[in-house]
XYZ file of C-alpha atoms in Angstrom:
463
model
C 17.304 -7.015 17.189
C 19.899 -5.276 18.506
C 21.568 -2.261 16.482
C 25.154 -1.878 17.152
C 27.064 0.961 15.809
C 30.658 1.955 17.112
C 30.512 5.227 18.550
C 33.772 6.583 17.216
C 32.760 5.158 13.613
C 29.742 6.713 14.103
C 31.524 10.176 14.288
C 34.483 9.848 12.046
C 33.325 10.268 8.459
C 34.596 7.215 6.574
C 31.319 5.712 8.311
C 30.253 3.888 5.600
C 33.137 1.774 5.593
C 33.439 1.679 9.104
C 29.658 0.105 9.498
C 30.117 -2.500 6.593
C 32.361 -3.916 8.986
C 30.390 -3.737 12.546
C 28.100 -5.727 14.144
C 25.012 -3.784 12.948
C 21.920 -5.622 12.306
C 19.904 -3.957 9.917
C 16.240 -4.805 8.815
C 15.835 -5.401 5.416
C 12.544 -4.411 4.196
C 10.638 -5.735 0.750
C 10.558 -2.942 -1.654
C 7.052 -1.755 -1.319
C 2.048 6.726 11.990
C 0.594 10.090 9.653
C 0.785 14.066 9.911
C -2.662 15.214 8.949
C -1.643 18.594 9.361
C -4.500 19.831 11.219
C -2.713 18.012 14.269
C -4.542 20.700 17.366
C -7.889 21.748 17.680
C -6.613 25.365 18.211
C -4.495 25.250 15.422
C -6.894 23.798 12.887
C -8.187 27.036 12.440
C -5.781 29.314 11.404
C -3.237 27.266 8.624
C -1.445 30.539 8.263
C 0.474 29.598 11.282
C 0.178 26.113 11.385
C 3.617 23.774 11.416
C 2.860 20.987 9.057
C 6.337 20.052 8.907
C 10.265 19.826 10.027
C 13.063 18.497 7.407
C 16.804 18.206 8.849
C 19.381 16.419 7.123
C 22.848 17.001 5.744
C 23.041 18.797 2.202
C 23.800 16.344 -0.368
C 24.781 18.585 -2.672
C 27.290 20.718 0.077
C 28.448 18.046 2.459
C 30.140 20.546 4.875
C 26.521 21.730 5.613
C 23.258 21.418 7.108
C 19.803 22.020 5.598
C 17.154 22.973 8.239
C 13.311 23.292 6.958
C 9.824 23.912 7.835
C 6.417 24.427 6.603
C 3.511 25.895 7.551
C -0.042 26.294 5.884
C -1.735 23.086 4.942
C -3.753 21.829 2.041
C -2.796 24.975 -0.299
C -5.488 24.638 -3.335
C -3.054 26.100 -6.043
C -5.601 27.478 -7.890
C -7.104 29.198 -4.445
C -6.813 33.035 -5.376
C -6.969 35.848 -5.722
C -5.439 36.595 -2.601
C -3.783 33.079 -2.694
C -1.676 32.387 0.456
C 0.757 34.691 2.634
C 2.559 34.129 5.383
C 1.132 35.960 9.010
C 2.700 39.558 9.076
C 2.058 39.384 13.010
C 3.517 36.139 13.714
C 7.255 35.228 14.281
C 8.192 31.532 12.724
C 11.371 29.988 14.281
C 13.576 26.892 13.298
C 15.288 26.309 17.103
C 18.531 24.119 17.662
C 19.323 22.315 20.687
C 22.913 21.422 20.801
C 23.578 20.580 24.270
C 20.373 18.152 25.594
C 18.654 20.285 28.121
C 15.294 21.089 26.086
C 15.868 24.684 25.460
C 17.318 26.258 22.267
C 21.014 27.222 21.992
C 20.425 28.337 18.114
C 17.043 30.274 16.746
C 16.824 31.088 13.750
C 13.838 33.804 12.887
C 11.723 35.010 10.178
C 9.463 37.712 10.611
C 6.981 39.073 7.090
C 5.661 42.033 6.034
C 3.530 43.042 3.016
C 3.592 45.007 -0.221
C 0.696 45.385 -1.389
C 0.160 47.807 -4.654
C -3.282 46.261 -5.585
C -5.618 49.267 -3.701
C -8.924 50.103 -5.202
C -7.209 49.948 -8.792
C -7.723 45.958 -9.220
C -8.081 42.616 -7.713
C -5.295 40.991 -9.230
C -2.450 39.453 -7.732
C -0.562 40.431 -10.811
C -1.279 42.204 -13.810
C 0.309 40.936 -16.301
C 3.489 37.808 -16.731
C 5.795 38.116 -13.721
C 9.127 37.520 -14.866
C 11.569 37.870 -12.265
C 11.063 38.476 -8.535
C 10.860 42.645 -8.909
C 8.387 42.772 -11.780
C 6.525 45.443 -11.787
C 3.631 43.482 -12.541
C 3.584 41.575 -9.558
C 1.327 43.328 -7.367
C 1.634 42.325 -4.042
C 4.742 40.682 -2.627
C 6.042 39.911 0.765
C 9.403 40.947 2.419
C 11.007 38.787 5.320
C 13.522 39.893 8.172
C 15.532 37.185 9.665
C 17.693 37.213 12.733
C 19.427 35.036 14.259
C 20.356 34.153 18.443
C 22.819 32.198 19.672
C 24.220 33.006 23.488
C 27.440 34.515 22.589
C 26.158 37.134 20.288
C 22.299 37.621 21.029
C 20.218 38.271 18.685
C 21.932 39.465 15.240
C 20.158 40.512 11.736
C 21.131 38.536 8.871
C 18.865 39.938 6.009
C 16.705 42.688 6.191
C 14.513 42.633 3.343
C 14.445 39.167 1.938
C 12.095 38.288 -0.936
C 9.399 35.714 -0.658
C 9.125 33.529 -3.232
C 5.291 34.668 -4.678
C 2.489 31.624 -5.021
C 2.456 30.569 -8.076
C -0.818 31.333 -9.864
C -0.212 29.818 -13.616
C 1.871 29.207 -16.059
C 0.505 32.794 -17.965
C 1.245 34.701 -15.465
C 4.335 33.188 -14.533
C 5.947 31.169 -17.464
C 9.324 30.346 -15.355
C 8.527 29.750 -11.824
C 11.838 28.105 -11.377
C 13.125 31.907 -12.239
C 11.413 33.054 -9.543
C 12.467 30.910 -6.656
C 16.247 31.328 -7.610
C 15.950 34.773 -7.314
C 14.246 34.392 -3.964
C 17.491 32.413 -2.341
C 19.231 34.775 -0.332
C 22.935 34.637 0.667
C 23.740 34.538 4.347
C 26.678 36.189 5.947
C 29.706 33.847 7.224
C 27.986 30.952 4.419
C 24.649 29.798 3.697
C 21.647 30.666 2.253
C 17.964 31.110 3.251
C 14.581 30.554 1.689
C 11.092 31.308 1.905
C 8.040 31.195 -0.251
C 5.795 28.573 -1.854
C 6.380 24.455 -2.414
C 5.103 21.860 -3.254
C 3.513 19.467 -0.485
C 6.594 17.149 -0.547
C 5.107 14.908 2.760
C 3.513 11.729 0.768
C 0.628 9.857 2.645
C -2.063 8.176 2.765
C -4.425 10.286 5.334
C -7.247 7.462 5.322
C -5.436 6.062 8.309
C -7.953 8.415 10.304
C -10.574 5.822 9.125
C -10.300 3.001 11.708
C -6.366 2.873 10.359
C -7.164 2.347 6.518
C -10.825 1.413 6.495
C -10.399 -1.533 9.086
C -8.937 -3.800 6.321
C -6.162 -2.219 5.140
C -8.375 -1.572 1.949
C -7.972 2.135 1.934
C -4.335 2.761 1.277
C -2.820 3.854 -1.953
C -3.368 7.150 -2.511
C -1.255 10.173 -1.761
C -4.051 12.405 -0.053
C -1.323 15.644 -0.163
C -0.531 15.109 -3.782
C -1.241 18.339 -5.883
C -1.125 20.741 -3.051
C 1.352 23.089 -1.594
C 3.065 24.563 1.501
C 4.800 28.013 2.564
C 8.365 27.124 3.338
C 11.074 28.474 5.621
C 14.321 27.016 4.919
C 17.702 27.274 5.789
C 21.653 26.046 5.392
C 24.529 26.438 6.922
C 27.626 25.206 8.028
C 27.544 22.594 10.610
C 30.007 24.628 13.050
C 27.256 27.449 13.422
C 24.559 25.079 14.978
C 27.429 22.851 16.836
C 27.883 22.866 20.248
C 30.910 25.545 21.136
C 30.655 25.744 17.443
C 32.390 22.168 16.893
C 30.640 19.577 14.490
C 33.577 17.263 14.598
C 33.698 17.031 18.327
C 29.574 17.382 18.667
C 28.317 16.496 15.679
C 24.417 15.906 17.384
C 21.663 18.572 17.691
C 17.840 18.607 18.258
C 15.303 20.589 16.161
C 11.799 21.248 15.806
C 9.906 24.658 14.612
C 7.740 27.057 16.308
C 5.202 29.349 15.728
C 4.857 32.869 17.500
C 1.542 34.602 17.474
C 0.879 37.853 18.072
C -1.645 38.793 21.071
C -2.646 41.871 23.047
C -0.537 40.375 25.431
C 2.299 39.752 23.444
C 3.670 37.140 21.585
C 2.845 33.518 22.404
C 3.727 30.298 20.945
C 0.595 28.593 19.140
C 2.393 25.800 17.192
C 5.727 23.475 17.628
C 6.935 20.143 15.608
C 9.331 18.361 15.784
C 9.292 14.650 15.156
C 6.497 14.274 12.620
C 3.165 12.071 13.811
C 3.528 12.725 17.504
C 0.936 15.747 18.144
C -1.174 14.336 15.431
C -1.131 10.148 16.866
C 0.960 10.202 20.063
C -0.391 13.200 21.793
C -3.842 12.905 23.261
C -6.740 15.271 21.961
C -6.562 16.691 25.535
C -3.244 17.524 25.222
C -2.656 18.483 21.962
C -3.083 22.490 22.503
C -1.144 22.422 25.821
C 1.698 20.205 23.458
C 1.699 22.853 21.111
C 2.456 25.926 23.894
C 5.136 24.536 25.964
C 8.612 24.272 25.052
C 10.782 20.583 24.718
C 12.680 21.063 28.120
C 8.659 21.155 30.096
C 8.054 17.175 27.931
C 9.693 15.240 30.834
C 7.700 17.039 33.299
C 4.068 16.342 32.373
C 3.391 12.775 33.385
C 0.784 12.302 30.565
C 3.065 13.322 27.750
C 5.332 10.931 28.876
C 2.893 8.240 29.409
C 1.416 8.884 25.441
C 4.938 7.650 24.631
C 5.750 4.737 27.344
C 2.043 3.611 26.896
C 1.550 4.104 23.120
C -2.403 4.315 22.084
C -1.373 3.318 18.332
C 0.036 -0.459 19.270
C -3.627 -0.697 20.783
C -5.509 -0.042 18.201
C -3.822 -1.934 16.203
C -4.112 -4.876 17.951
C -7.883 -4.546 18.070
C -8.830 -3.394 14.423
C -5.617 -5.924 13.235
C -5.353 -8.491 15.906
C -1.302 -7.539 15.560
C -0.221 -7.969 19.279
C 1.295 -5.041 20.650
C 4.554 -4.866 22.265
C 4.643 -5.093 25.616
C 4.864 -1.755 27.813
C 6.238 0.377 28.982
C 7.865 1.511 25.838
C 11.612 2.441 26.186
C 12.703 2.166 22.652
C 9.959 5.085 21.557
C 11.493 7.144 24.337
C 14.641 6.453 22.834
C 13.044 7.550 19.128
C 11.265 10.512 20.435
C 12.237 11.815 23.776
C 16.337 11.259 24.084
C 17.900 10.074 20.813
C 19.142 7.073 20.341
C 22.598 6.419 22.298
C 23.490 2.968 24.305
C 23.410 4.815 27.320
C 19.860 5.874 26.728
C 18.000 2.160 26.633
C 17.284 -0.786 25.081
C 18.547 0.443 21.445
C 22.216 -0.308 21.680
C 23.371 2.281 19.304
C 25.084 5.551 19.220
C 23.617 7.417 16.721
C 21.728 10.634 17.594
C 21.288 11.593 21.409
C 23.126 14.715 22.137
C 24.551 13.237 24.933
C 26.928 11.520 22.665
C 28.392 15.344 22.437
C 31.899 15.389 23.895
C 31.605 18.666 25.306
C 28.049 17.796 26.391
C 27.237 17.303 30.427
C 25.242 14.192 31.069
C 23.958 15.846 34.070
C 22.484 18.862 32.478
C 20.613 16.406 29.698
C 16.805 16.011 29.634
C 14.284 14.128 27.900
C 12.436 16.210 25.450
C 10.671 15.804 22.110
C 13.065 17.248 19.090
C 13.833 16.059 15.665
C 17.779 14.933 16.096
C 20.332 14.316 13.530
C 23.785 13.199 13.809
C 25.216 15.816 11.111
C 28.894 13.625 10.873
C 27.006 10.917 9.034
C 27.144 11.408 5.276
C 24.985 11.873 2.680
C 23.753 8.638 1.206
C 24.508 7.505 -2.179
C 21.652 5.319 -2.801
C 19.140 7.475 0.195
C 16.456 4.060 1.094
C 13.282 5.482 1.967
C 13.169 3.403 5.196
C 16.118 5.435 6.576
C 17.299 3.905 9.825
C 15.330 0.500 9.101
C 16.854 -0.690 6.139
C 20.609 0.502 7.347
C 20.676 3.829 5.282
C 21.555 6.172 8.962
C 21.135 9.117 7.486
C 17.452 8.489 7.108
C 14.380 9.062 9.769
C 14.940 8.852 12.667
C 18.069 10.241 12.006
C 16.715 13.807 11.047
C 14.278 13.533 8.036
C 15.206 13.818 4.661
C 12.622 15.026 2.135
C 12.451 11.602 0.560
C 12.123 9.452 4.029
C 9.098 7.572 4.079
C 8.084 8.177 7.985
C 4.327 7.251 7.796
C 5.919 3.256 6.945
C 8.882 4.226 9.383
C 6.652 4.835 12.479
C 4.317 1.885 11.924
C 7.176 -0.451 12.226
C 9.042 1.366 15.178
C 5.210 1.449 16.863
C 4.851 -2.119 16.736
C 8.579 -2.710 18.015
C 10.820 -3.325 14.904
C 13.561 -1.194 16.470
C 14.064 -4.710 18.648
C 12.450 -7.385 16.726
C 15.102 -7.189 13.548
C 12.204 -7.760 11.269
C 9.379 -6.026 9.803
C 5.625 -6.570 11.069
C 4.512 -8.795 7.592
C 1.153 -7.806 7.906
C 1.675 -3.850 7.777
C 5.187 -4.759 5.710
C 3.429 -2.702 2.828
C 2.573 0.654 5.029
C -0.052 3.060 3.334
C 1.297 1.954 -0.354
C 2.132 5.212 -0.580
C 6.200 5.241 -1.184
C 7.198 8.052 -2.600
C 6.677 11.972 -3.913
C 4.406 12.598 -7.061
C 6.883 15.435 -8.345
C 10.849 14.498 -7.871
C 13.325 16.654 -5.845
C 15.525 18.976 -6.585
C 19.309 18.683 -6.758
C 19.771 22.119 -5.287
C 18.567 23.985 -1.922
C 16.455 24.417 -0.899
C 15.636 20.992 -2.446
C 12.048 20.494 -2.240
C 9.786 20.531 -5.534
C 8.446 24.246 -7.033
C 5.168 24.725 -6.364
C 2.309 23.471 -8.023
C -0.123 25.402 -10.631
C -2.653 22.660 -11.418
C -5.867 23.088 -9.750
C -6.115 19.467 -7.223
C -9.628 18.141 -8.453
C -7.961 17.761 -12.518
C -5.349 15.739 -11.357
């Protein structure tokens, strides 16, 4: 199969139209590869400053802009105090935009915590009595963010100073409207926007047992959503599309890359410990080997390290399948899942004849300056989707995965399918048709940013 989108329709935002009327082939799945979160050895060990992951995608809600996420700190027990969870007060957390194809940011975005702590020898408590709005007295500790901004034409600029974390939520006792709390936490950004951090709900749905010989062997361990009941710390962010645009033009380059980082601090400085982008690859593309090294370098070094690029060209996954499964794997070497992960998808780029999400399709981009490199991309001039299909790209909804990621996106199912070639094929692979059985989010999203669910209270082992 052969997807064929007009470039120009692409762009122009009567899409919808445009494509009922191209030659697109689109797969059409029955209604119904994995982040484990703990994707480094390094990392493993210190959540506080572990990626888990990286949301992009158009705001439904506010068409004219784009909603950029991240999360960090895996597996949150809700009930897990009393200290409960914080982010790292001497770590920097980024959300980096790549607007022109050469690998290194042309947009960061920057959040930096600090701590206020009133508990002292007086108590243990994280709050003393029902917290009901974000300055209560009675919550006792709190944290504070700064976040700055760079871009090349202005440096680095401040946009808040003393932003409000949105507090873990420790009950419904001590805090009886949580939703309260989180609206108070959204902070208004200068020029448009607003920004976000504190607690959420764990709104990636998955079946982790795919670290058992790929569901048990069998495909009899699949089912159950091994993230359901837990939260994340989240960093989120929109604006307009202009201010993350190349020469700050969405209509004429409506493409950028993102992924997260995180910045640690060291006696020698600050160094970069964690970096996501496109969800599964440190965790099933990336050898163990690797995976620390992955997590240290920056997107524009990808094309350079021969056994990066052969994790992606020579796909392990396909492999094992084919052995536990006896699913033949497509042949190699694999230029649609350079295409997916390392390029975006353009007709230009390979075997995917589409436009849809390489910068290179940029009009003020230079082909010559692009490289390879391993970054979420969205096309921000496609619209939101009425009916979103959690399939995305697959089932002909193209403002789903791989086309950014929208909360809702089902990319565990997604990634099978591209893995085992369905990018080309037209059709679905019947016998992993189903995925991990695992289709959607246990608590719904929100209508608003920053769009993923409050947090939960509910300890995980009564659920």
């Amino acid at each position: 199969m052969e997807l064929r989108i007009n470039r120009r329709a692409l762009i122009a935002l009567g899409i919808v139209g445009a494509l009922a009327a191209s030659s697109l082939t689109l797969l059409r799945p029955e209604p119904g590869g994995a982040s484990s979160h703990r994707e480094a050895p390094l990392i493993a060990g210190d959540p506080r400053n572990d990626n888990t992951d990286v949301y992009a995608f158009v705001s439904p809600d506010k068409p004219d802009t784009v909603t950029l996420m991240a999360n960090w700190i895996p597996f949150e027990e809700p009930t897990g105090g009393p200290n409960f969870y914080t982010f790292d007060t001497r770590s920097r957390y980024n959300i980096k935009i790549d607007n022109n194809g050469n690998g290194l940011p042309d947009v960061t975005y920057q959040w930096t915590f600090r701590n206020e702590d009133r508990r002292g020898t007086s108590t243990f408590l994280y709050n003393n009595g029902p917290v009901t709005s974000i300055d209560d007295e009675n919550l006792l500790f709190r944290q504070r963010y700064t976040l700055k901004k760079f871009d090349a034409k202005h440096g680095w600029t401040t946009l808040i100073k003393n932003g409000v974390v949105a507090p873990s939520n420790t009950g419904a006792a001590s805090m009886p409207d949580y939703a309260r709390l989180r609206a108070q936490s959204l902070q208004r950004l200068p020029g448009g926007g607003q920004t976000f951090a504190g607690q959420a709900d764990e709104a990636f749905f998955l079946d982790l047992r795919v670290f058992d010989l790929l569901y048990g062997g069998d495909l009899s361990e699949v089912g159950q959503d091994t993230t359901k009941g837990y939260n994340v710390h989240s960093i989120a962010i929109q604006v307009p599309k202009d201010e993350v645009a190349l020469r700050g033009d969405a209509g004429r380059n409506p493409v950028i890359g993102i992924w997260s980082t995180t910045e640690k601090w060291s006696p020698g400085g600050y160094r970069q410990v964690s970096r996501l982008g496109n969800p599964l690859v440190n965790e099933v593309v990336i050898p163990a080997g690797l995976k620390d090294t992955f997590n240290a370098i920056s997107p524009d070094k990808d094309a350079s390290i021969p056994a990066v690029v052969k994790r992606v060209t020579e796909p392990e996954l396909p492999k094992l399948i084919e052995s536990i499964y006896k699913i033949p794997a497509p042949k190699t070497p694999r230029a649609d899942l350079v295409e997916i992960f390392l390029t975006g998808i353009a007709k230009a780029n390979g075997p995917i004849k589409a436009d849809l999400n390489s910068q290179i399709l940029n009009k003020d981009a230079d082909p010559e300056a692009f490289r390879p490199s391993e970054m979420l991309r969205l096309n921000m001039a496609v619209p939101p989707t009425a009916n979103p299909n959690r399939l995305g790209v697959l089932a002909g909804d193209l403002q789903g995965f791989p086309n950014g990621r929208r909360l809702g996106d089902d990319v565990v199912d997604i990634s099978l399918q591209a893995v085992e070639g369905a990018a080309l094929t037209g059709k679905l692979v019947d016998a992993l048709a189903e995925g991990d059985k695992v289709n959607g989010n246990d608590r719904p999203f929100q209508q608003r940013f920053p769009y993923i669910p409050l947090p939960s209270a509910a300890a995980v082992n009564q659920r």
